[in-house]
mmCIF file of C-alpha atoms in Angstrom:
data_model
loop_
_atom_site.group_PDB
_atom_site.id
_atom_site.type_symbol
_atom_site.label_atom_id
_atom_site.label_comp_id
_atom_site.label_asym_id
_atom_site.label_seq_id
_atom_site.Cartn_x
_atom_site.Cartn_y
_atom_site.Cartn_z
ATOM 1 C CA MET A 1 58.729 73.680 111.116
ATOM 2 C CA PRO A 2 57.079 75.209 114.204
ATOM 3 C CA VAL A 3 54.263 77.662 113.745
ATOM 4 C CA ARG A 4 51.967 79.371 116.189
ATOM 5 C CA SER A 5 49.078 77.285 117.412
ATOM 6 C CA GLY A 6 45.610 78.595 118.049
ATOM 7 C CA ASN A 7 46.283 79.159 121.751
ATOM 8 C CA GLY A 8 49.333 81.319 121.115
ATOM 9 C CA GLY A 9 51.887 78.590 121.758
ATOM 10 C CA ARG A 10 54.048 76.694 119.321
ATOM 11 C CA SER A 11 53.127 73.439 117.655
ATOM 12 C CA HIS A 12 55.313 71.447 115.318
ATOM 13 C CA ILE A 13 53.195 71.227 112.199
ATOM 14 C CA SER A 14 54.407 71.069 108.645
ATOM 15 C CA ARG A 15 54.986 73.864 106.179
ATOM 16 C CA ARG A 16 52.183 72.191 104.223
ATOM 17 C CA ALA A 17 49.731 73.219 106.940
ATOM 18 C CA ALA A 18 50.881 76.814 106.691
ATOM 19 C CA ILE A 19 50.595 76.725 102.906
ATOM 20 C CA LEU A 20 47.119 75.194 102.944
ATOM 21 C CA SER A 21 45.935 77.881 105.363
ATOM 22 C CA SER A 22 47.079 80.700 103.096
ATOM 23 C CA GLY A 23 43.534 81.955 102.691
ATOM 24 C CA ALA A 24 43.008 82.354 106.427
ATOM 25 C CA ALA A 25 44.563 85.810 106.689
ATOM 26 C CA LEU A 26 43.320 87.760 109.668
ATOM 27 C CA THR A 27 41.019 90.616 108.736
ATOM 28 C CA ALA A 28 41.037 92.655 111.917
ATOM 29 C CA GLY A 29 44.037 94.773 110.921
ATOM 30 C CA PHE A 30 46.123 95.677 113.933
ATOM 31 C CA ALA A 31 43.226 95.995 116.345
ATOM 32 C CA GLY A 32 44.074 94.191 119.545
ATOM 33 C CA CYS A 33 47.728 93.932 118.571
ATOM 34 C CA LEU A 34 48.918 97.098 120.260
ATOM 35 C CA ASP A 35 48.664 96.214 123.931
ATOM 36 C CA SER A 36 52.384 95.470 124.082
ATOM 37 C CA ASN A 37 55.351 97.146 122.459
ATOM 38 C CA GLY A 38 56.733 94.170 120.599
ATOM 39 C CA GLU A 39 59.596 93.695 123.037
ATOM 40 C CA THR A 40 60.783 90.257 124.065
ATOM 41 C CA ASP A 41 61.683 89.271 127.610
ATOM 42 C CA ASP A 42 65.373 89.519 126.820
ATOM 43 C CA ASP A 43 67.644 91.264 124.381
ATOM 44 C CA THR A 44 68.888 88.312 122.381
ATOM 45 C CA GLY A 45 66.091 85.799 122.202
ATOM 46 C CA ASN A 46 67.632 83.352 124.701
ATOM 47 C CA GLY A 47 69.209 85.289 127.568
ATOM 48 C CA ASP A 48 71.456 82.418 128.665
ATOM 49 C CA GLY A 49 74.813 83.949 127.744
ATOM 50 C CA SER A 50 75.185 81.935 124.555
ATOM 51 C CA ILE A 51 75.031 83.333 121.044
ATOM 52 C CA PRO A 52 71.683 84.987 120.291
ATOM 53 C CA THR A 53 68.880 83.135 118.588
ATOM 54 C CA ILE A 54 66.966 85.157 116.011
ATOM 55 C CA THR A 55 63.376 83.982 115.777
ATOM 56 C CA LEU A 56 62.125 85.076 112.359
ATOM 57 C CA GLY A 57 58.606 84.814 110.988
ATOM 58 C CA HIS A 58 58.343 84.429 107.224
ATOM 59 C CA GLY A 59 55.647 83.959 104.590
ATOM 60 C CA ILE A 60 54.797 81.304 102.021
ATOM 61 C CA ALA A 61 55.460 83.125 98.739
ATOM 62 C CA ALA A 62 57.975 85.467 97.079
ATOM 63 C CA GLU A 63 60.735 84.944 99.670
ATOM 64 C CA GLU A 64 62.999 82.393 98.000
ATOM 65 C CA PRO A 65 66.450 83.794 98.938
ATOM 66 C CA LEU A 66 65.436 83.992 102.596
ATOM 67 C CA TRP A 67 64.267 80.379 102.499
ATOM 68 C CA LEU A 68 67.500 79.450 100.747
ATOM 69 C CA MET A 69 69.408 81.057 103.609
ATOM 70 C CA GLU A 70 67.986 78.473 106.009
ATOM 71 C CA VAL A 71 68.534 75.632 103.536
ATOM 72 C CA ILE A 72 72.254 76.449 103.139
ATOM 73 C CA SER A 73 72.806 77.605 106.729
ATOM 74 C CA ASP A 74 75.669 75.119 107.191
ATOM 75 C CA GLU A 75 77.546 76.863 104.374
ATOM 76 C CA LEU A 76 77.161 80.414 105.690
ATOM 77 C CA ASP A 77 79.969 82.223 107.486
ATOM 78 C CA HIS A 78 78.141 83.352 110.619
ATOM 79 C CA TRP A 79 75.065 81.155 111.184
ATOM 80 C CA GLY A 80 75.874 78.877 114.118
ATOM 81 C CA GLU A 81 78.856 80.949 115.261
ATOM 82 C CA ALA A 82 77.641 84.543 115.661
ATOM 83 C CA TYR A 83 73.950 83.664 115.940
ATOM 84 C CA GLU A 84 71.402 80.894 115.635
ATOM 85 C CA ALA A 85 68.127 81.378 113.780
ATOM 86 C CA GLU A 86 64.721 79.769 113.897
ATOM 87 C CA PHE A 87 62.569 80.379 110.814
ATOM 88 C CA ILE A 88 58.821 80.047 111.447
ATOM 89 C CA PRO A 89 56.251 80.041 108.596
ATOM 90 C CA PHE A 90 53.083 82.108 108.821
ATOM 91 C CA SER A 91 50.363 82.312 106.202
ATOM 92 C CA ALA A 92 49.577 86.019 106.641
ATOM 93 C CA ASN A 93 51.302 89.323 107.389
ATOM 94 C CA ASP A 94 48.968 90.071 110.296
ATOM 95 C CA GLU A 95 49.777 86.747 111.949
ATOM 96 C CA ARG A 96 53.489 87.575 111.931
ATOM 97 C CA LEU A 97 52.864 90.994 113.431
ATOM 98 C CA GLN A 98 50.651 89.523 116.135
ATOM 99 C CA ALA A 99 53.445 87.091 116.997
ATOM 100 C CA PHE A 100 55.855 90.035 117.143
ATOM 101 C CA GLN A 101 53.499 91.924 119.454
ATOM 102 C CA ALA A 102 53.313 88.840 121.667
ATOM 103 C CA GLY A 103 57.114 88.861 121.994
ATOM 104 C CA GLU A 104 57.569 85.687 119.945
ATOM 105 C CA LEU A 105 59.639 87.164 117.090
ATOM 106 C CA GLN A 106 62.711 89.348 116.791
ATOM 107 C CA ALA A 107 62.469 89.619 113.008
ATOM 108 C CA GLY A 108 60.254 88.822 110.079
ATOM 109 C CA THR A 109 59.028 89.591 106.613
ATOM 110 C CA ALA A 110 56.160 91.879 105.681
ATOM 111 C CA ALA A 111 54.609 93.349 102.578
ATOM 112 C CA ALA A 112 55.776 96.882 101.880
ATOM 113 C CA ILE A 113 52.305 98.310 102.555
ATOM 114 C CA THR A 114 52.150 96.383 105.838
ATOM 115 C CA THR A 115 55.368 98.006 107.069
ATOM 116 C CA ILE A 116 53.785 101.410 106.430
ATOM 117 C CA PHE A 117 50.662 100.464 108.391
ATOM 118 C CA ALA A 118 52.925 99.160 111.166
ATOM 119 C CA THR A 119 54.755 102.483 111.266
ATOM 120 C CA GLU A 120 51.442 104.349 111.471
ATOM 121 C CA SER A 121 50.452 102.090 114.384
ATOM 122 C CA GLY A 122 53.712 102.742 116.217
ATOM 123 C CA LEU A 123 55.121 99.226 116.077
ATOM 124 C CA PRO A 124 58.833 99.242 117.044
ATOM 125 C CA MET A 125 60.151 97.570 113.912
ATOM 126 C CA THR A 126 62.727 98.662 111.337
ATOM 127 C CA VAL A 127 63.144 97.526 107.726
ATOM 128 C CA VAL A 128 66.768 96.474 107.238
ATOM 129 C CA ALA A 129 66.667 94.794 103.815
ATOM 130 C CA ASN A 130 64.481 93.870 100.886
ATOM 131 C CA VAL A 131 63.270 90.372 100.073
ATOM 132 C CA SER A 132 61.500 90.686 96.708
ATOM 133 C CA GLN A 133 60.470 93.293 94.163
ATOM 134 C CA CYS A 134 57.947 93.659 91.338
ATOM 135 C CA ARG A 135 60.053 94.675 88.337
ATOM 136 C CA GLU A 136 59.346 94.748 84.608
ATOM 137 C CA GLU A 137 62.210 92.414 83.706
ATOM 138 C CA THR A 138 61.111 89.556 85.986
ATOM 139 C CA PHE A 139 57.855 87.961 87.087
ATOM 140 C CA THR A 140 55.135 90.232 88.365
ATOM 141 C CA GLU A 141 51.652 89.152 89.368
ATOM 142 C CA GLU A 142 48.908 89.399 86.771
ATOM 143 C CA PHE A 143 45.148 89.687 86.937
ATOM 144 C CA LEU A 144 43.646 86.718 85.072
ATOM 145 C CA VAL A 145 40.239 86.322 83.423
ATOM 146 C CA THR A 146 38.341 83.655 81.510
ATOM 147 C CA PRO A 147 38.713 83.720 77.699
ATOM 148 C CA ASP A 148 35.120 84.929 77.288
ATOM 149 C CA SER A 149 35.410 87.680 79.911
ATOM 150 C CA ASP A 150 34.186 91.192 79.129
ATOM 151 C CA ILE A 151 37.274 92.553 80.897
ATOM 152 C CA ASP A 152 39.726 93.509 78.166
ATOM 153 C CA GLY A 153 42.023 95.917 79.987
ATOM 154 C CA LEU A 154 42.493 98.467 82.716
ATOM 155 C CA ASN A 155 39.578 100.741 81.846
ATOM 156 C CA GLU A 156 36.271 101.922 83.252
ATOM 157 C CA GLU A 157 34.051 99.970 80.863
ATOM 158 C CA SER A 158 35.850 96.695 81.622
ATOM 159 C CA LEU A 159 35.941 96.987 85.408
ATOM 160 C CA GLN A 160 32.587 98.634 86.146
ATOM 161 C CA ASP A 161 30.446 96.391 88.410
ATOM 162 C CA THR A 162 33.066 93.633 88.583
ATOM 163 C CA ARG A 163 34.218 91.497 91.508
ATOM 164 C CA ILE A 164 37.966 91.222 92.058
ATOM 165 C CA GLY A 165 39.447 88.428 94.157
ATOM 166 C CA ILE A 166 41.998 89.470 96.802
ATOM 167 C CA CYS A 167 43.942 87.335 99.272
ATOM 168 C CA ALA A 168 43.185 89.494 102.333
ATOM 169 C CA PRO A 169 41.956 92.992 103.210
ATOM 170 C CA ARG A 170 44.599 95.741 103.229
ATOM 171 C CA SER A 171 47.178 93.378 101.779
ATOM 172 C CA SER A 172 49.349 93.947 98.723
ATOM 173 C CA CYS A 173 46.805 92.210 96.493
ATOM 174 C CA ASP A 174 44.034 94.382 97.923
ATOM 175 C CA MET A 175 46.156 97.473 97.263
ATOM 176 C CA TRP A 176 46.713 96.396 93.645
ATOM 177 C CA ALA A 177 42.980 95.780 93.141
ATOM 178 C CA GLN A 178 42.117 99.139 94.704
ATOM 179 C CA SER A 179 44.734 100.829 92.535
ATOM 180 C CA ALA A 180 43.375 99.141 89.404
ATOM 181 C CA ALA A 181 39.939 100.553 90.166
ATOM 182 C CA LEU A 182 41.473 103.981 90.776
ATOM 183 C CA GLN A 183 43.361 103.847 87.470
ATOM 184 C CA ALA A 184 40.066 103.076 85.721
ATOM 185 C CA GLY A 185 38.322 105.995 87.409
ATOM 186 C CA LEU A 186 36.238 103.728 89.650
ATOM 187 C CA GLU A 187 35.764 103.305 93.384
ATOM 188 C CA VAL A 188 35.912 100.057 95.334
ATOM 189 C CA GLY A 189 32.708 99.529 97.279
ATOM 190 C CA THR A 190 30.658 101.567 94.830
ATOM 191 C CA ASP A 191 31.714 100.542 91.327
ATOM 192 C CA VAL A 192 33.898 97.512 92.054
ATOM 193 C CA GLU A 193 33.653 94.828 94.743
ATOM 194 C CA VAL A 194 36.670 93.109 96.263
ATOM 195 C CA VAL A 195 36.118 89.545 97.452
ATOM 196 C CA VAL A 196 38.475 87.699 99.794
ATOM 197 C CA THR A 197 39.587 84.621 97.864
ATOM 198 C CA PRO A 198 42.401 82.325 99.063
ATOM 199 C CA PHE A 199 45.190 81.997 96.516
ATOM 200 C CA PRO A 200 44.647 78.239 96.001
ATOM 201 C CA SER A 201 40.952 78.892 95.276
ATOM 202 C CA MET A 202 41.455 81.719 92.776
ATOM 203 C CA PRO A 203 41.536 79.632 89.551
ATOM 204 C CA GLU A 204 38.302 77.890 90.502
ATOM 205 C CA ALA A 205 36.727 81.154 91.698
ATOM 206 C CA VAL A 206 37.414 82.946 88.398
ATOM 207 C CA ASN A 207 36.346 79.998 86.239
ATOM 208 C CA GLY A 208 33.250 79.455 88.351
ATOM 209 C CA GLY A 209 32.146 83.081 88.174
ATOM 210 C CA GLU A 210 32.510 83.777 91.888
ATOM 211 C CA VAL A 211 34.825 86.644 90.932
ATOM 212 C CA ASP A 212 35.454 88.238 87.543
ATOM 213 C CA THR A 213 39.216 88.488 87.950
ATOM 214 C CA ALA A 214 41.871 88.043 90.612
ATOM 215 C CA MET A 215 45.560 88.713 91.128
ATOM 216 C CA PHE A 216 47.637 85.526 90.786
ATOM 217 C CA PRO A 217 51.109 84.976 92.264
ATOM 218 C CA GLN A 218 53.099 81.837 91.490
ATOM 219 C CA PRO A 219 52.454 78.906 91.472
ATOM 220 C CA PHE A 220 48.736 79.756 91.244
ATOM 221 C CA HIS A 221 49.433 81.904 88.172
ATOM 222 C CA HIS A 222 50.795 78.796 86.416
ATOM 223 C CA THR A 223 47.763 76.781 87.498
ATOM 224 C CA GLY A 224 45.352 79.449 86.324
ATOM 225 C CA ILE A 225 46.872 79.725 82.846
ATOM 226 C CA ASN A 226 48.087 76.203 82.114
ATOM 227 C CA GLU A 227 45.533 74.058 83.922
ATOM 228 C CA THR A 228 42.323 76.086 83.870
ATOM 229 C CA GLY A 229 42.736 78.191 80.714
ATOM 230 C CA LEU A 230 42.695 81.678 82.210
ATOM 231 C CA GLU A 231 44.290 84.610 80.403
ATOM 232 C CA PRO A 232 46.194 87.686 81.656
ATOM 233 C CA VAL A 233 44.538 91.073 81.254
ATOM 234 C CA PHE A 234 46.893 93.438 83.146
ATOM 235 C CA ASP A 235 49.582 93.205 85.813
ATOM 236 C CA VAL A 236 50.274 94.876 89.144
ATOM 237 C CA ILE A 237 52.749 97.355 87.667
ATOM 238 C CA ASP A 238 49.994 98.440 85.277
ATOM 239 C CA SER A 239 47.661 98.896 88.240
ATOM 240 C CA THR A 240 50.071 100.925 90.384
ATOM 241 C CA GLY A 241 51.975 102.679 87.631
ATOM 242 C CA PHE A 242 55.392 101.937 89.134
ATOM 243 C CA GLU A 243 57.831 99.151 89.988
ATOM 244 C CA HIS A 244 57.916 98.511 93.698
ATOM 245 C CA ASP A 245 59.129 96.500 96.649
ATOM 246 C CA LEU A 246 56.956 93.492 97.396
ATOM 247 C CA MET A 247 58.330 91.986 100.629
ATOM 248 C CA GLU A 248 60.668 93.570 103.181
ATOM 249 C CA LEU A 249 62.834 92.116 105.959
ATOM 250 C CA TRP A 250 62.452 93.813 109.335
ATOM 251 C CA PHE A 251 63.919 93.521 112.826
ATOM 252 C CA SER A 252 62.670 94.583 116.223
ATOM 253 C CA THR A 253 64.035 98.060 116.879
ATOM 254 C CA GLN A 254 65.034 96.967 120.383
ATOM 255 C CA PHE A 255 66.891 93.940 119.036
ATOM 256 C CA LEU A 256 68.735 96.199 116.590
ATOM 257 C CA GLU A 257 69.759 98.580 119.353
ATOM 258 C CA ASN A 258 71.097 95.772 121.536
ATOM 259 C CA ASN A 259 72.482 93.423 118.865
ATOM 260 C CA GLY A 260 73.407 95.584 115.892
ATOM 261 C CA ASP A 261 76.638 93.679 115.261
ATOM 262 C CA VAL A 262 74.715 90.391 115.139
ATOM 263 C CA VAL A 263 72.226 91.830 112.644
ATOM 264 C CA GLU A 264 75.119 92.959 110.440
ATOM 265 C CA LEU A 265 76.476 89.401 110.374
ATOM 266 C CA PHE A 266 73.009 87.976 109.756
ATOM 267 C CA LEU A 267 72.604 90.313 106.784
ATOM 268 C CA GLU A 268 76.019 89.310 105.450
ATOM 269 C CA ASP A 269 74.752 85.737 105.372
ATOM 270 C CA TYR A 270 71.438 86.833 103.892
ATOM 271 C CA SER A 271 73.239 88.759 101.138
ATOM 272 C CA THR A 272 75.264 85.624 100.416
ATOM 273 C CA ALA A 273 72.007 83.693 99.978
ATOM 274 C CA VAL A 274 70.585 86.387 97.683
ATOM 275 C CA ASP A 275 73.729 86.259 95.539
ATOM 276 C CA ARG A 276 73.640 82.463 95.534
ATOM 277 C CA PHE A 277 70.056 82.476 94.296
ATOM 278 C CA ASN A 278 70.711 85.054 91.591
ATOM 279 C CA ASP A 279 73.848 83.228 90.420
ATOM 280 C CA ASP A 280 72.151 79.825 90.182
ATOM 281 C CA PRO A 281 68.366 80.110 90.483
ATOM 282 C CA GLU A 282 67.613 76.641 89.135
ATOM 283 C CA SER A 283 69.618 74.728 91.732
ATOM 284 C CA SER A 284 68.465 77.160 94.430
ATOM 285 C CA LEU A 285 64.818 76.533 93.583
ATOM 286 C CA GLU A 286 65.454 72.797 93.537
ATOM 287 C CA MET A 287 66.944 72.914 97.040
ATOM 288 C CA ILE A 288 64.051 75.052 98.297
ATOM 289 C CA ALA A 289 61.484 72.628 96.892
ATOM 290 C CA GLU A 290 63.266 69.598 98.308
ATOM 291 C CA ALA A 291 63.412 71.292 101.723
ATOM 292 C CA GLY A 292 59.620 71.440 101.785
ATOM 293 C CA TYR A 293 59.067 75.166 101.450
ATOM 294 C CA VAL A 294 56.568 74.701 98.616
ATOM 295 C CA GLU A 295 54.016 72.079 97.628
ATOM 296 C CA THR A 296 54.633 72.536 93.898
ATOM 297 C CA PRO A 297 56.429 69.536 92.331
ATOM 298 C CA THR A 298 60.144 70.266 92.021
ATOM 299 C CA GLU A 299 60.258 69.757 88.253
ATOM 300 C CA LEU A 300 57.546 72.398 87.802
ATOM 301 C CA TYR A 301 58.756 74.781 90.497
ATOM 302 C CA VAL A 302 62.238 75.194 89.009
ATOM 303 C CA ASP A 303 60.715 76.280 85.678
ATOM 304 C CA LEU A 304 58.390 78.936 87.103
ATOM 305 C CA PRO A 305 59.315 82.596 86.532
ATOM 306 C CA TYR A 306 60.437 84.363 89.688
ATOM 307 C CA TYR A 307 60.595 87.848 91.142
ATOM 308 C CA THR A 308 63.508 90.251 91.330
ATOM 309 C CA TYR A 309 65.501 89.484 94.462
ATOM 310 C CA SER A 310 67.753 92.127 95.982
ATOM 311 C CA ALA A 311 68.900 92.814 99.528
ATOM 312 C CA SER A 312 68.530 96.570 98.963
ATOM 313 C CA PRO A 313 65.006 98.044 99.096
ATOM 314 C CA MET A 314 63.747 100.513 96.513
ATOM 315 C CA THR A 315 63.059 103.143 99.170
ATOM 316 C CA GLU A 316 61.551 105.488 96.603
ATOM 317 C CA SER A 317 58.849 102.892 95.934
ATOM 318 C CA LEU A 318 57.953 102.899 99.639
ATOM 319 C CA GLU A 319 57.283 106.621 99.308
ATOM 320 C CA GLU A 320 55.071 105.924 96.287
ATOM 321 C CA ILE A 321 53.190 103.169 98.124
ATOM 322 C CA ASN A 322 52.694 105.605 101.010
ATOM 323 C CA SER A 323 51.107 108.097 98.601
ATOM 324 C CA LEU A 324 49.015 105.381 96.954
ATOM 325 C CA ALA A 325 47.578 104.371 100.337
ATOM 326 C CA VAL A 326 46.273 107.932 100.672
ATOM 327 C CA ASP A 327 44.907 107.974 97.118
ATOM 328 C CA ILE A 328 42.854 104.815 97.672
ATOM 329 C CA GLY A 329 41.582 106.036 101.038
ATOM 330 C CA TRP A 330 43.487 103.740 103.367
ATOM 331 C CA LEU A 331 45.293 106.641 105.030
ATOM 332 C CA ASP A 332 44.030 110.160 105.682
ATOM 333 C CA GLU A 333 47.511 111.506 105.078
ATOM 334 C CA GLU A 334 50.932 110.126 104.285
ATOM 335 C CA VAL A 335 52.703 108.451 107.184
ATOM 336 C CA SER A 336 56.094 109.794 108.202
ATOM 337 C CA ILE A 337 58.293 106.898 107.137
ATOM 338 C CA ASP A 338 61.707 108.561 107.473
ATOM 339 C CA HIS A 339 62.572 106.090 110.238
ATOM 340 C CA LEU A 340 60.861 103.062 108.690
ATOM 341 C CA TRP A 341 64.126 101.706 107.317
ATOM 342 C CA ASP A 342 67.789 101.641 108.329
ATOM 343 C CA LEU A 343 70.016 100.171 105.636
ATOM 344 C CA SER A 344 73.262 100.774 107.515
ATOM 345 C CA TYR A 345 73.315 97.131 108.662
ATOM 346 C CA LEU A 346 73.637 95.852 105.093
ATOM 347 C CA PRO A 347 77.126 94.932 103.879
ATOM 348 C CA ASP A 348 78.813 97.465 101.600
#
């Protein structure tokens, strides 16, 4: 699938390349990304009088129903008739937002905390649906340690003077690490150090002593426990204290204003894919693996636990994440997020 090349253009490289670069998240926040307003040169993505093409940037984890949507596009009611869509993989939230600022995307996925930062920065984007959630009844990421670790829980004595591996600064995993320190009465930078550690390197980093613990999503969670002998010590719901949205689906505000009816039909198809996944996750995961979205062997991938998938965001959790960002010092005050989402485009 096409992804952005280093010079800002498109190059046809594999999803594997995007997956293997998952540790290369940009660390400059949104600096340098605000010179434009995120608008494309036309209202529909093609401007030639045909049906609009939605160019959507997505991630490499926790987005299975969205990936399934592309896999089963021939079976959907509106894809190919009301709109076309081009799904482009990116390894980091910031990369997707930079592509949006460059006018390359009309839609995309972003971590819940990233959408709040985007709102603070004035990016013209609107959350229209949820992609994945961290809920008690399904998989949620855990912090793993070696069997002989002194970390035995979410407490001051365990976490004092430790190093916690995170995928990227100001990402969801960074937020969870910061929140864990806060819950233990500690401060990152003084009592706890966060260390950028690519997901694929986390098992080796923990076992090798480069970090004392790290937050593991799938399939790296499986690798850490089953192949390198790591053990869970607490999870991200423990660290935040609440269930929450993980990934959101957003559209350009301008695209919504000019093509609201198209977005409604797109979300009908997306909701169909979400229902399809929830009704038959095993065959859905098999199709996703065979389509090349993941590097994990199909027979293993279909047996991995998965997140809660729902088209409807838990908007109350966005408010809680907003407050948490203040508590951990990322924001001076809560961002006004009343206009962050518009769920009126979702089917009834």
